[in-house]
Coordinates of C-alpha atoms in Angstrom, one line a residue:
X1 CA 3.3 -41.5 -81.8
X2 CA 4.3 -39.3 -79.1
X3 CA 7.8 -37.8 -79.1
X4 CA 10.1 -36.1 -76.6
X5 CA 11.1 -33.3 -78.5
X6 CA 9.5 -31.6 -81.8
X7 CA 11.5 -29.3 -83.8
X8 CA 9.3 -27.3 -86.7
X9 CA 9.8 -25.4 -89.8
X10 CA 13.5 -24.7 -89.8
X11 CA 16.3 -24.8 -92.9
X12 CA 18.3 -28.2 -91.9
X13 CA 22.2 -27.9 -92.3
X14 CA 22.7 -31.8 -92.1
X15 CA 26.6 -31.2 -91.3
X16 CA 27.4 -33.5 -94.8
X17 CA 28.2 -30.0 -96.8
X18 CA 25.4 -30.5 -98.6
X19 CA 22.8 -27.8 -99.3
X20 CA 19.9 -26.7 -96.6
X21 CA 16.3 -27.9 -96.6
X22 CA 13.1 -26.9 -94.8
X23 CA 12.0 -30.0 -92.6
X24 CA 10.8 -30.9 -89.1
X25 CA 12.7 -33.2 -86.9
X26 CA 11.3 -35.1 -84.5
X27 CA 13.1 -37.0 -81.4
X28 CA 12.8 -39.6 -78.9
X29 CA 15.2 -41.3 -75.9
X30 CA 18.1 -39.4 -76.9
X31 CA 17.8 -40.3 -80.7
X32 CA 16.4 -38.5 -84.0
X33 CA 13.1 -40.0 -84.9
X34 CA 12.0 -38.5 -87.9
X35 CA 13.4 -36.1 -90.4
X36 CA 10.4 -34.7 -92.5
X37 CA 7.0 -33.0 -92.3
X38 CA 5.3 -34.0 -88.5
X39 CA 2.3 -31.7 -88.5
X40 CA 0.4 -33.7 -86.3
X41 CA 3.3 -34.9 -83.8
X42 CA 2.5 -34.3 -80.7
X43 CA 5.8 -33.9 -77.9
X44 CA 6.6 -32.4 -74.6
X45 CA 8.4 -29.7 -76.1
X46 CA 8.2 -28.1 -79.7
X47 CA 10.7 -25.9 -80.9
X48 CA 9.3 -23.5 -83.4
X49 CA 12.8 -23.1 -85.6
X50 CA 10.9 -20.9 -88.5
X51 CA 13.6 -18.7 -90.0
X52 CA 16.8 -20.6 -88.8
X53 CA 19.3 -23.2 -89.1
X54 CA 19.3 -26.2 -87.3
X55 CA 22.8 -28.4 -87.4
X56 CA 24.1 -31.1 -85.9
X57 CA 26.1 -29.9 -82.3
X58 CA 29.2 -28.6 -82.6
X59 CA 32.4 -30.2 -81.7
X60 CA 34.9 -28.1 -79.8
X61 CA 38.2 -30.6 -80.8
X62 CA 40.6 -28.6 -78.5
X63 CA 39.7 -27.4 -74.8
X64 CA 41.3 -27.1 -71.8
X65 CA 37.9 -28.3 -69.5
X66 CA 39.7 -31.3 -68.0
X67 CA 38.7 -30.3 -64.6
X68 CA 37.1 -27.1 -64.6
X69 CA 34.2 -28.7 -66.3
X70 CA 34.0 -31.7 -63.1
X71 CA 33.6 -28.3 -61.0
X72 CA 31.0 -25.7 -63.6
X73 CA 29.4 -28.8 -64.3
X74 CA 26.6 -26.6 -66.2
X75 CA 29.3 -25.2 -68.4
X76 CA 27.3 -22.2 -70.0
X77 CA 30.2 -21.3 -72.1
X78 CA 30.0 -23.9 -74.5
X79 CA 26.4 -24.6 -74.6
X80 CA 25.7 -21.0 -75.4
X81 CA 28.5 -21.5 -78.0
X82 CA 26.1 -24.5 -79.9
X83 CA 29.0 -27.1 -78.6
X84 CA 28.1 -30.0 -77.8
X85 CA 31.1 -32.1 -77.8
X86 CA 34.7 -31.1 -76.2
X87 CA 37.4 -33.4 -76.6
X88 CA 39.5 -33.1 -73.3
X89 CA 43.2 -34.3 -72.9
X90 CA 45.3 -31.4 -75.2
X91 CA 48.5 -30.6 -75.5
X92 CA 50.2 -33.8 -73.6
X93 CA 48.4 -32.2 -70.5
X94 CA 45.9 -33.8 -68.4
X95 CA 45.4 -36.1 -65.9
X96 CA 44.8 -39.9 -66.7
X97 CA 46.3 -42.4 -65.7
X98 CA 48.0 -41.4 -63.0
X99 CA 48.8 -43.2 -60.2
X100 CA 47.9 -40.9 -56.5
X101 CA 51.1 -39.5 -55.8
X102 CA 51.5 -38.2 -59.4
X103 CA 47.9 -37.2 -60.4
X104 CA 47.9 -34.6 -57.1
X105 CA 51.5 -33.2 -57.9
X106 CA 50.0 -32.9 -61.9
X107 CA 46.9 -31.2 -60.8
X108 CA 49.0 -28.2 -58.9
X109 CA 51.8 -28.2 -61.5
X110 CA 48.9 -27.5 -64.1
X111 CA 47.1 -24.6 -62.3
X112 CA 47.8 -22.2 -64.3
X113 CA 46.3 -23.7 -67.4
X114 CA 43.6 -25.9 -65.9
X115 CA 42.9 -24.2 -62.5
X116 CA 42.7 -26.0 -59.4
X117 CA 39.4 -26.5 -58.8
X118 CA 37.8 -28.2 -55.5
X119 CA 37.3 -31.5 -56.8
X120 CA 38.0 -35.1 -55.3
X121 CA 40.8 -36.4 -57.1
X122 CA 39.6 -40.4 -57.1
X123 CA 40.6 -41.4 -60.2
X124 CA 44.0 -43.2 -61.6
X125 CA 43.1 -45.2 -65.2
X126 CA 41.6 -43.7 -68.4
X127 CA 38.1 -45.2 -67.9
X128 CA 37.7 -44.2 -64.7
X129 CA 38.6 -40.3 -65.2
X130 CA 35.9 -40.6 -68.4
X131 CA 33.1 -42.0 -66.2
X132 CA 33.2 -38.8 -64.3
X133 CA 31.7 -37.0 -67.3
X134 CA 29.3 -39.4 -67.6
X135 CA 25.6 -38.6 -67.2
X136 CA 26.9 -35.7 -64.8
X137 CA 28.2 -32.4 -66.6
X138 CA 25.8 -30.6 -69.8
X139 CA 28.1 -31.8 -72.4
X140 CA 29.5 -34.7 -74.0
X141 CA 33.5 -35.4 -73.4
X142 CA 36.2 -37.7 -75.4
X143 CA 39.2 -38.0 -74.0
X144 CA 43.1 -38.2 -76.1
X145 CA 45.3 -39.8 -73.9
X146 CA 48.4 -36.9 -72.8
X147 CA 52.2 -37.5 -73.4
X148 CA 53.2 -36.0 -70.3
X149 CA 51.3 -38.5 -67.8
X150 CA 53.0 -40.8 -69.7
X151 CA 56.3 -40.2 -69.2
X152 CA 55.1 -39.4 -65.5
X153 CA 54.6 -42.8 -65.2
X154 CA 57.5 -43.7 -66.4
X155 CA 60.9 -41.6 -66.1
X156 CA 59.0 -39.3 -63.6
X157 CA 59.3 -35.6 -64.3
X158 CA 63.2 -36.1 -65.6
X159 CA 64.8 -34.8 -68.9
X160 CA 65.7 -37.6 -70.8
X161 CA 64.6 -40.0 -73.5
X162 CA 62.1 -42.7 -73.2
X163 CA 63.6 -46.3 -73.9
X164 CA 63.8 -49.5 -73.3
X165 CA 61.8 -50.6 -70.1
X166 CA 60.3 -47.4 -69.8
X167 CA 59.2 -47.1 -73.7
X168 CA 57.7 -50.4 -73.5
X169 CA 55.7 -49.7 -70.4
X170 CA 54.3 -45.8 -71.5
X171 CA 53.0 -48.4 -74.6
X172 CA 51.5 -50.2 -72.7
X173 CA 49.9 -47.8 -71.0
X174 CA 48.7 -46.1 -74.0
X175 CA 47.5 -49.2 -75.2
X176 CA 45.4 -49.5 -72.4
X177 CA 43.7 -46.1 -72.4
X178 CA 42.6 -46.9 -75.8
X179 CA 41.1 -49.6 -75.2
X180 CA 39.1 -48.4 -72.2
X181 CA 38.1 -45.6 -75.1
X182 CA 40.3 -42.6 -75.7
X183 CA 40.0 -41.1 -78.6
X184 CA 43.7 -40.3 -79.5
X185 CA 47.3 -39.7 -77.9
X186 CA 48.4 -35.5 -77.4
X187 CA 51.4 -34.2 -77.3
X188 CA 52.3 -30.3 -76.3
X189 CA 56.2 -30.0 -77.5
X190 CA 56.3 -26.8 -75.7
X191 CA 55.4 -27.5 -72.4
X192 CA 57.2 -29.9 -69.9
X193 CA 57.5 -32.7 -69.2
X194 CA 56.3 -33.7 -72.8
X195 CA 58.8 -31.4 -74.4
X196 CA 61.9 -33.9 -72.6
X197 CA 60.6 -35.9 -75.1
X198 CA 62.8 -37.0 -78.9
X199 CA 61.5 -38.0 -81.8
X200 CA 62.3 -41.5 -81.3
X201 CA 60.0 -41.9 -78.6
X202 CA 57.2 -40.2 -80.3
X203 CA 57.5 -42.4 -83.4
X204 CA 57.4 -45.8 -80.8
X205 CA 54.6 -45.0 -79.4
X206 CA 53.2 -43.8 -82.5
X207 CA 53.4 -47.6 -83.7
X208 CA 50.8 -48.1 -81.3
X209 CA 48.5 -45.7 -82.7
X210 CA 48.9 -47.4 -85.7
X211 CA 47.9 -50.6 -84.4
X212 CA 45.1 -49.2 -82.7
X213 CA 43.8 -46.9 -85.6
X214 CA 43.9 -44.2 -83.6
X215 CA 45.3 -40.6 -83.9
X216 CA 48.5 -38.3 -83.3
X217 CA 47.5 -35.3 -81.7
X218 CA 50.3 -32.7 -81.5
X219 CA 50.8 -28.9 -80.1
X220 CA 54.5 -28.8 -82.1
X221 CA 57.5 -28.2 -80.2
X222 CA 58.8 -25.0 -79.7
X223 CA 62.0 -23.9 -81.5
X224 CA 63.7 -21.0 -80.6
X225 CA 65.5 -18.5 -82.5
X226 CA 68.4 -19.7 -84.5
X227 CA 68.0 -23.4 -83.8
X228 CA 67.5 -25.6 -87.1
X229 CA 64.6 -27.9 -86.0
X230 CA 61.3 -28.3 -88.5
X231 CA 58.5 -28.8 -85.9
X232 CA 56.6 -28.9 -88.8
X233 CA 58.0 -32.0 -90.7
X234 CA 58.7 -33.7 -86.8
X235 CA 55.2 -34.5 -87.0
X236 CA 55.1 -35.2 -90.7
X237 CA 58.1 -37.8 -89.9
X238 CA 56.4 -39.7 -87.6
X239 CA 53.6 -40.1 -89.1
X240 CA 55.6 -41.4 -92.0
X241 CA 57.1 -43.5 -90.1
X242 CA 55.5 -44.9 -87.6
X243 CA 52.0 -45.1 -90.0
X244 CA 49.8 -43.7 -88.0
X245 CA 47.0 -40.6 -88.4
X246 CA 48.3 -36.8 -87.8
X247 CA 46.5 -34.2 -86.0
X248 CA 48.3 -30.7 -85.6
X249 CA 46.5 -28.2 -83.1
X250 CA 45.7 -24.7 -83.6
X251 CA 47.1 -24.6 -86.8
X252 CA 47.1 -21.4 -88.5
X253 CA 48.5 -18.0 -89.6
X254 CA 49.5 -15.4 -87.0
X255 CA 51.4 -11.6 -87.2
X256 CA 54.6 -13.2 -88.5
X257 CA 53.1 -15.0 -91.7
X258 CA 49.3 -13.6 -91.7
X259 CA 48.7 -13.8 -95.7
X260 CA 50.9 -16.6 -97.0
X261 CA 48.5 -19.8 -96.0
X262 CA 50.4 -21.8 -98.8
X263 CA 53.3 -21.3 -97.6
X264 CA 52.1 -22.1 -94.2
X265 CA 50.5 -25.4 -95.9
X266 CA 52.9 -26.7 -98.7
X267 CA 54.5 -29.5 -96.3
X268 CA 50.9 -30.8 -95.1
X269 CA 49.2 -30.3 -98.2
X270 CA 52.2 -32.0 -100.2
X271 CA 52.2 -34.9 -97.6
X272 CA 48.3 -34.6 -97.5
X273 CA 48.7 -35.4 -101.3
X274 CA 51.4 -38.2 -101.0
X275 CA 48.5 -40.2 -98.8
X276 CA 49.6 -38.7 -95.2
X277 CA 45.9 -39.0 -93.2
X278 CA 46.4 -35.5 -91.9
X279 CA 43.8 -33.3 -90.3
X280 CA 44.4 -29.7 -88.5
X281 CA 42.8 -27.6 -86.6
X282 CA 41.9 -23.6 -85.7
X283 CA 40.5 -20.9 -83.8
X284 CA 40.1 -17.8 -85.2
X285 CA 41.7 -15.2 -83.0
X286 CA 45.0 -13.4 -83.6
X287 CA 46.8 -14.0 -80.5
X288 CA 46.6 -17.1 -77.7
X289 CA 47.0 -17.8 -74.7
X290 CA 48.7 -20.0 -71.8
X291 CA 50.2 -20.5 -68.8
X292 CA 53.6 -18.7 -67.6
X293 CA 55.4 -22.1 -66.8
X294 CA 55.4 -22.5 -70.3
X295 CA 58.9 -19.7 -70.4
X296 CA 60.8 -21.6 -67.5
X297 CA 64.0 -23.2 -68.7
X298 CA 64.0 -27.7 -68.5
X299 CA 66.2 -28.0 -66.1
X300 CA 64.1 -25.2 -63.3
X301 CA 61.0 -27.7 -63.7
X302 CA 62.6 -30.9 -63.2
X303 CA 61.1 -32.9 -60.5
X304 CA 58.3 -31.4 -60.9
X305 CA 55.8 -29.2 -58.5
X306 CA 57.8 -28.6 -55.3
X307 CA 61.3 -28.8 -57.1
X308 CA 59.7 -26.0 -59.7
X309 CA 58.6 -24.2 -56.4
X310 CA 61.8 -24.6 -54.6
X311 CA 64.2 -23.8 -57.4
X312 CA 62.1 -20.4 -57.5
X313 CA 62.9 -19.4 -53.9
X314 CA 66.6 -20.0 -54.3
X315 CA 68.4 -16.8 -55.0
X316 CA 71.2 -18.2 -55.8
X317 CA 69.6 -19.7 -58.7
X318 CA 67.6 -17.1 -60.0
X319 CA 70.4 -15.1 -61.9
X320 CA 70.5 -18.4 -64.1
X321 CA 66.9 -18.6 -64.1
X322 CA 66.6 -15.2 -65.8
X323 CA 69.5 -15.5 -67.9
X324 CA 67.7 -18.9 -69.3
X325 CA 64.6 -17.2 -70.3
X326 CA 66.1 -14.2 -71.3
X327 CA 68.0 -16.1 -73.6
X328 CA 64.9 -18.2 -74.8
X329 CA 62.8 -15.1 -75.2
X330 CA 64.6 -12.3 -75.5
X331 CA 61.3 -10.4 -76.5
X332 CA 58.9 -12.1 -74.2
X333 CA 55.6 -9.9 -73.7
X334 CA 51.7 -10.8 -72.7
X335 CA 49.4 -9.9 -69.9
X336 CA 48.8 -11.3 -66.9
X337 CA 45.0 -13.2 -66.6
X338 CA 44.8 -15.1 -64.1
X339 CA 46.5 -14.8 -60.5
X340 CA 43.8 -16.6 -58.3
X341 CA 46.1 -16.1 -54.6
X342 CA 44.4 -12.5 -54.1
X343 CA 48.2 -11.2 -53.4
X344 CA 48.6 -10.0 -56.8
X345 CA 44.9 -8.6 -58.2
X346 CA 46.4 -5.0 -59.0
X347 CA 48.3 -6.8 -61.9
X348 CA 45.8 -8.3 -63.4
X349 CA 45.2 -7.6 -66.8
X350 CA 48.5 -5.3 -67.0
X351 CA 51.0 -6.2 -69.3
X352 CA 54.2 -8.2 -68.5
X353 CA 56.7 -4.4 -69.1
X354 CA 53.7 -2.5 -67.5
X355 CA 53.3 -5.0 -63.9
X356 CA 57.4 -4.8 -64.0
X357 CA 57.3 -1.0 -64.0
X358 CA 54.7 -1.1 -61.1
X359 CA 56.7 -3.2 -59.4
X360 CA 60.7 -1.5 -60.5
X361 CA 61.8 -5.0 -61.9
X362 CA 62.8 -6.5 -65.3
X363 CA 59.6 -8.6 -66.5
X364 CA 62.0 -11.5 -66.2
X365 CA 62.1 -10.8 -63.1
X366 CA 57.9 -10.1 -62.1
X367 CA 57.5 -12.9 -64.4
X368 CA 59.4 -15.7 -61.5
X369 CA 58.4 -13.6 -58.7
X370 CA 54.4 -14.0 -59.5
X371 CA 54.8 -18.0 -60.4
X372 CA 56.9 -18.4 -57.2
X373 CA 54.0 -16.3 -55.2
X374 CA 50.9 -18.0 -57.1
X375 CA 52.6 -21.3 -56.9
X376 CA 52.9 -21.5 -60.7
X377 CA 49.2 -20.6 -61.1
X378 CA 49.8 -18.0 -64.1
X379 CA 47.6 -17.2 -66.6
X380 CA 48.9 -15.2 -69.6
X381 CA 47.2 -14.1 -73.2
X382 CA 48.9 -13.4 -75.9
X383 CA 49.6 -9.8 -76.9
X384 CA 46.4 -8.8 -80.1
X385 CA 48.1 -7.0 -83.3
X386 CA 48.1 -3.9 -82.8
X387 CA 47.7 -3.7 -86.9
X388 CA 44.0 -3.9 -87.8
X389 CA 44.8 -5.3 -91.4
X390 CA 46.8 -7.8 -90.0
X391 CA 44.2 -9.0 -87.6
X392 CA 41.5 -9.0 -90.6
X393 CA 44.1 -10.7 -93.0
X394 CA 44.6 -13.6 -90.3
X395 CA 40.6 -13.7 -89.9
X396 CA 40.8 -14.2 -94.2
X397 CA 43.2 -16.8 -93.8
X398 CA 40.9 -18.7 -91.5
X399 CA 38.5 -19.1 -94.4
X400 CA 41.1 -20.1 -97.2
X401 CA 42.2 -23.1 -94.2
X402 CA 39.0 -24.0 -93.6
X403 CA 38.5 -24.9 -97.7
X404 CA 40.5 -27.6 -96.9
X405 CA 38.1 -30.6 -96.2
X406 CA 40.7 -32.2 -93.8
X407 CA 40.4 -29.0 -91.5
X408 CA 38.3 -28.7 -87.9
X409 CA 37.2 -25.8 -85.4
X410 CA 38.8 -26.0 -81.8
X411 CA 38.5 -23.2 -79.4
X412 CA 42.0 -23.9 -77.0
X413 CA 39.5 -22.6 -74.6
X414 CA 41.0 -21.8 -71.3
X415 CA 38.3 -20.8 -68.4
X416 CA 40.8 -19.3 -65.9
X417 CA 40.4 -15.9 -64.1
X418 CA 37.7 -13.1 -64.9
X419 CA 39.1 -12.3 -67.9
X420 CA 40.5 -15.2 -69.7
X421 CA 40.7 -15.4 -73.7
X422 CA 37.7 -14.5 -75.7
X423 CA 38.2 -17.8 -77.5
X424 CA 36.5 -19.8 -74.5
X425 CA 33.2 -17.8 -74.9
X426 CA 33.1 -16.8 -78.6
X427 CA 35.1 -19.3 -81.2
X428 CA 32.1 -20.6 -82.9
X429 CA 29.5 -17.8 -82.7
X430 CA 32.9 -15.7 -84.5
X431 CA 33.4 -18.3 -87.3
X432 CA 29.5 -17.8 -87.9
X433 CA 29.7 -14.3 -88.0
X434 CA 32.7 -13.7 -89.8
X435 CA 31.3 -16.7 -92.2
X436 CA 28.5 -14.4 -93.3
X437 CA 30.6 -11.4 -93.3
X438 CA 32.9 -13.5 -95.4
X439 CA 30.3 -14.6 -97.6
X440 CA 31.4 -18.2 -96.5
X441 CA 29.5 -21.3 -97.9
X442 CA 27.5 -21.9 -94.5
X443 CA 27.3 -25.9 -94.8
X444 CA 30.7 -25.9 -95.7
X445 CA 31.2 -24.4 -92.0
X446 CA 28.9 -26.1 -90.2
X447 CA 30.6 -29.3 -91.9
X448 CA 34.1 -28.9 -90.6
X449 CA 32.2 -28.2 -87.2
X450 CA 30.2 -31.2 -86.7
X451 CA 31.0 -34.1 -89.3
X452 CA 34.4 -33.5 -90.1
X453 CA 35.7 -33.9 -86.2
X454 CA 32.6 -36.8 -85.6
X455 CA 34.3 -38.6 -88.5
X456 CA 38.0 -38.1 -87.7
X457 CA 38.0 -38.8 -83.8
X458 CA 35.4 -41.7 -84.2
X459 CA 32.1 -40.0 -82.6
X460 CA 30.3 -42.0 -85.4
X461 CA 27.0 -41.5 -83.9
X462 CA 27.4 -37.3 -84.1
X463 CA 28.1 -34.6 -86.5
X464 CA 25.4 -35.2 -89.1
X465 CA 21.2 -35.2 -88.8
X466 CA 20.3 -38.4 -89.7
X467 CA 17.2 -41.0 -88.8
X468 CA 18.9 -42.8 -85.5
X469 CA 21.9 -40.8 -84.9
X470 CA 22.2 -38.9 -81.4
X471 CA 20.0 -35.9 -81.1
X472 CA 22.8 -33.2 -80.5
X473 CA 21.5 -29.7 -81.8
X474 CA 21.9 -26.9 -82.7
X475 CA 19.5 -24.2 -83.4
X476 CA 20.5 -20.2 -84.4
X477 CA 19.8 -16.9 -86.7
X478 CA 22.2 -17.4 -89.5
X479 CA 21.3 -13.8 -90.0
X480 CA 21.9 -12.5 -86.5
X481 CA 24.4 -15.0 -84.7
X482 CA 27.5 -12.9 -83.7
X483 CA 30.2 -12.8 -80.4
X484 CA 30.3 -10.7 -78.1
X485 CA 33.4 -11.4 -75.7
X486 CA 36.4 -9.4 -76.8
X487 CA 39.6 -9.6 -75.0
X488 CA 39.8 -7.4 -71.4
X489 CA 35.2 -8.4 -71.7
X490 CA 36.1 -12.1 -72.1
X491 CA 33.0 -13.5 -70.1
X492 CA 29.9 -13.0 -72.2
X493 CA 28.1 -15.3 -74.4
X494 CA 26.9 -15.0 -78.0
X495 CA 23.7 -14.3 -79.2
X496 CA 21.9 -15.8 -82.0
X497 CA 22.1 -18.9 -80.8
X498 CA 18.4 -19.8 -79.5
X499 CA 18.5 -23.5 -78.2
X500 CA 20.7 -26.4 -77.8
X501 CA 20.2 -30.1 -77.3
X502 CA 22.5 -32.9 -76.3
X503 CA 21.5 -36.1 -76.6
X504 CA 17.9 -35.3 -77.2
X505 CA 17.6 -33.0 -73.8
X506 CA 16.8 -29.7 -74.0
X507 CA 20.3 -27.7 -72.5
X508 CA 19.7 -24.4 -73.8
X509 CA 15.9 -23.0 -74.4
X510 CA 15.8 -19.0 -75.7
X511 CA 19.7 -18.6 -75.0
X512 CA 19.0 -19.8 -71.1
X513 CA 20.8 -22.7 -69.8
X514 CA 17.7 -25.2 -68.8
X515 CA 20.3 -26.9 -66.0
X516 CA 20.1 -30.3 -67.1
X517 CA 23.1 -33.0 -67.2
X518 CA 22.6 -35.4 -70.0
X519 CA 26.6 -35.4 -71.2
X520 CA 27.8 -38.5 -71.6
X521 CA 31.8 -40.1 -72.0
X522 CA 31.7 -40.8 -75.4
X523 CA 34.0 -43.4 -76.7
X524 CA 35.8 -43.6 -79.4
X525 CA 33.8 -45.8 -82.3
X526 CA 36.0 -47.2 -85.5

């Protein structure tokens, strides 16, 4: 029997958590054939893996690719990576459905997260935004339907409450995207219009998660200094309550509690124990990123795009604009990545204090000047620790997290500006590394990679190498794999990691991007 592809002689890490074995595989139309020994196969392409792993694709659970990807349709970044499978639609934020009117006012509003990328915007329900990843783009998408479109469709971009008419219509609609195949329902608590949002709201329309055995993504709500909210047990509560499946995002230590991972945990794990289906997530980096809308006050984004714009330009407003942030974060720092007008390229990459020195402002100030002049298209990272030990005592914690079997990998990869986070380039290629500097079980890695996300989000034919699943893999140096991008060099790939396939076609041969498209919409399968 002829076969497309043949790969030979390398140590199998079947994404289960059990341990390695030497075997050929052997693949046709899309599918793994064979697992075994093939020495006379004969195939259009072998793949001589003697010496390294090969694992099921990796699944990136958390990027931010929602459009950039329907524009770098090759998308390098995550091949090179070993992913396979992104799961679009974080934080509450993307773009489906949408009616006309609303998806082109999103699409600006989100520039500085998602970019604004010169795409035809011809979309308005669920499956119609997932066919455009079908069969067109290197990688395989699912899709978690976003809070804030939502409420778009419903109250508008308004501060209040969900209820009554409006409730029972944003169910509806989240009914429907389910059924045309997203995989869950996001919510980003910190950015607007999903942070108008109560509890209340989130619990109803958590009852139709429930009925749909689907999941509760969440980005937790922000709570500022000296307010008594638990964003924490939010999530826990309505998961109680409304009985459906929790998924928090980027979950991890940072500076403020790097070290004290059970104290982090105790509320998850003791729910965890109580019978709570709860699942997290990480990336292992000390510091994040995200867009500057996110330190506006509610009531300057009301209405949305042009009021944002408009509220910006008003002097008379901007004493209260100011005092409002100030007030919200009274030691607000970062560093400016991503300013795509041209007007502003000689901030790039300085810090919030440093661009308001340069410019003989507050950073309150710089910081609604630059949103008002790039039309809210700011990019911003995170500030790194400037503390070594705390940096390598958050990169520990990663490990003790990732014990957990309920635990995932998800980049929060953001591919705005030259040089974005290093997360969008290095995120798994790190884990590996740090995994053997670690002396981290491998398998029990590559299993919270690949099976644990296939299993949780409903990708039932991924994450594991077995006779008949999808032929999504992964081949690398477990001895050699590392990152390269750092923060200020964010834009270079790993190495290590020798070839790629997705759904049985070769996408990445000797750490080269071959240029096919054989990503496909994948829905969700429970």
């Amino acid at each position: 029997m002829s076969f497309d592809v043949c790969i030979r002689n390398g140590m199998i890490i079947d994404g289960t958590g059990n341990e390695r074995y030497k075997a050929d595989i052997v693949i046709k139309d899309g599918k793994i054939a064979g697992i075994g020994s093939f020495p006379d196969a004969e195939a259009r392409y072998t793949i001589d893996a003697g010496g390294r792993i090969v694992s099921p694709g990796f699944i990136d659970t958390h990027v931010h690719s929602d459009v950039m990807l329907l524009w770098d349709r090759q998308h390098a970044c995550g091949l090179y990576q070993g992913v396979t499978t992104e799961i679009l639609g974080q934080d509450g934020l993307s773009y489906a459905p949408l009616s006309k009117d609303n998806l082109e006012m999103y699409f600006k509003y989100l520039g500085g997260l998602n970019g604004t990328p010169d795409i035809p915007l011809d979309w308005s329900t669920v499956e119609e935004y997932r066919s455009k990843f079908d069969g067109t783009v290197a990688i395989n998408t699912a899709y978690q339907i976003p809070h804030g479109v939502l409420r778009l469709e419903t109250v508008g971009f308004r501060d209040v409450p969900l209820t009554g008419a409006h409730l029972e219509k944003a169910k509806r609609l989240l009914a429907d995207g389910i059924d045309q195949g997203a995989v869950a329902f996001s919510t980003g608590l910190s950015y607007f219009p999903g942070s108008y949002g109560d509890t209340q709201e989130l619990i109803e329309l958590s009852r139709v998660l429930a009925e749909k055995d689907s999941i509760y993504v969440t980005h937790l709500r922000t709570v500022f200094k000296g307010e008594k909210f638990d964003a924490v047990q939010e999530a826990l509560d309505i998961g109680w309550q409304s009985g459906c499946k929790i998924h928090y995002s980027h979950f991890r230590t940072g500076p403020n509690n790097a070290g004290k991972v059970d104290e982090l945990m105790r509320p998850i794990d003791d729910a965890y124990q109580k019978g709570l289906d709860v699942s997290l997530e990480l990336y292992p980096y000390a510091f994040g990123s995200s867009t500057g809308v996110i330190h506006l006050p509610p009531w300057t984004v009301e209405g949305g795009y042009e009021s944002t714009l408009e509220r910006l330009a008003d002097k008379k407003l901007r004493p209260a604009i100011v005092r409002d942030i100030q007030k919200d974060f009274p030691n607000i720092d970062g560093t400016f990545s991503y300013l795509p007008s041209g007007r502003n390229d000689e901030l790039l990459g300085l810090t919030f204090q440093q661009a308001a020195d340069l410019r003989g402002q507050t950073v309150y100030e710089v910081l609604c000047d630059l949103l008002l002049e790039e039309k809210l298209a700011v990019g911003i990272l995170g500030e790194r620790p400037e503390d070594e030990s705390v940096v390598k005592q958050i990169e520990d914690d990663l490990f003790e997290l990732l014990s957990r079997p309920y635990y995932m990998v998800g980049s929060d990869a953001i591919y705005l500006g030259q040089n974005p986070h290093p997360r969008a380039f290095g995120s798994f290629p790190k884990l590996l590394r740090l995994a053997r500097e670690k002396n981290f079980s491998l398998e029990v890695l590559i299993n919270r990679m690949t099976q644990v996300p296939a299993e949780r989000f409903g990708l039932k034919d991924r994450g594991v190498i077995l006779e008949g699943k999808a032929a999504d893999l992964v081949v690398f140096d477990a001895e050699t794999v590392t990152d390269t991008s750092v923060i200020h060099q964010a834009r270079t790939g790993p190495s290590g990691i020798s070839h790629v396939l997705v759904n049985g076609e070769i996408a990445v041969w000797d750490e080269k991007v071959t240029g096919v498209f054989a990503g496909r919409a994948l829905p969700v399968m429970r």
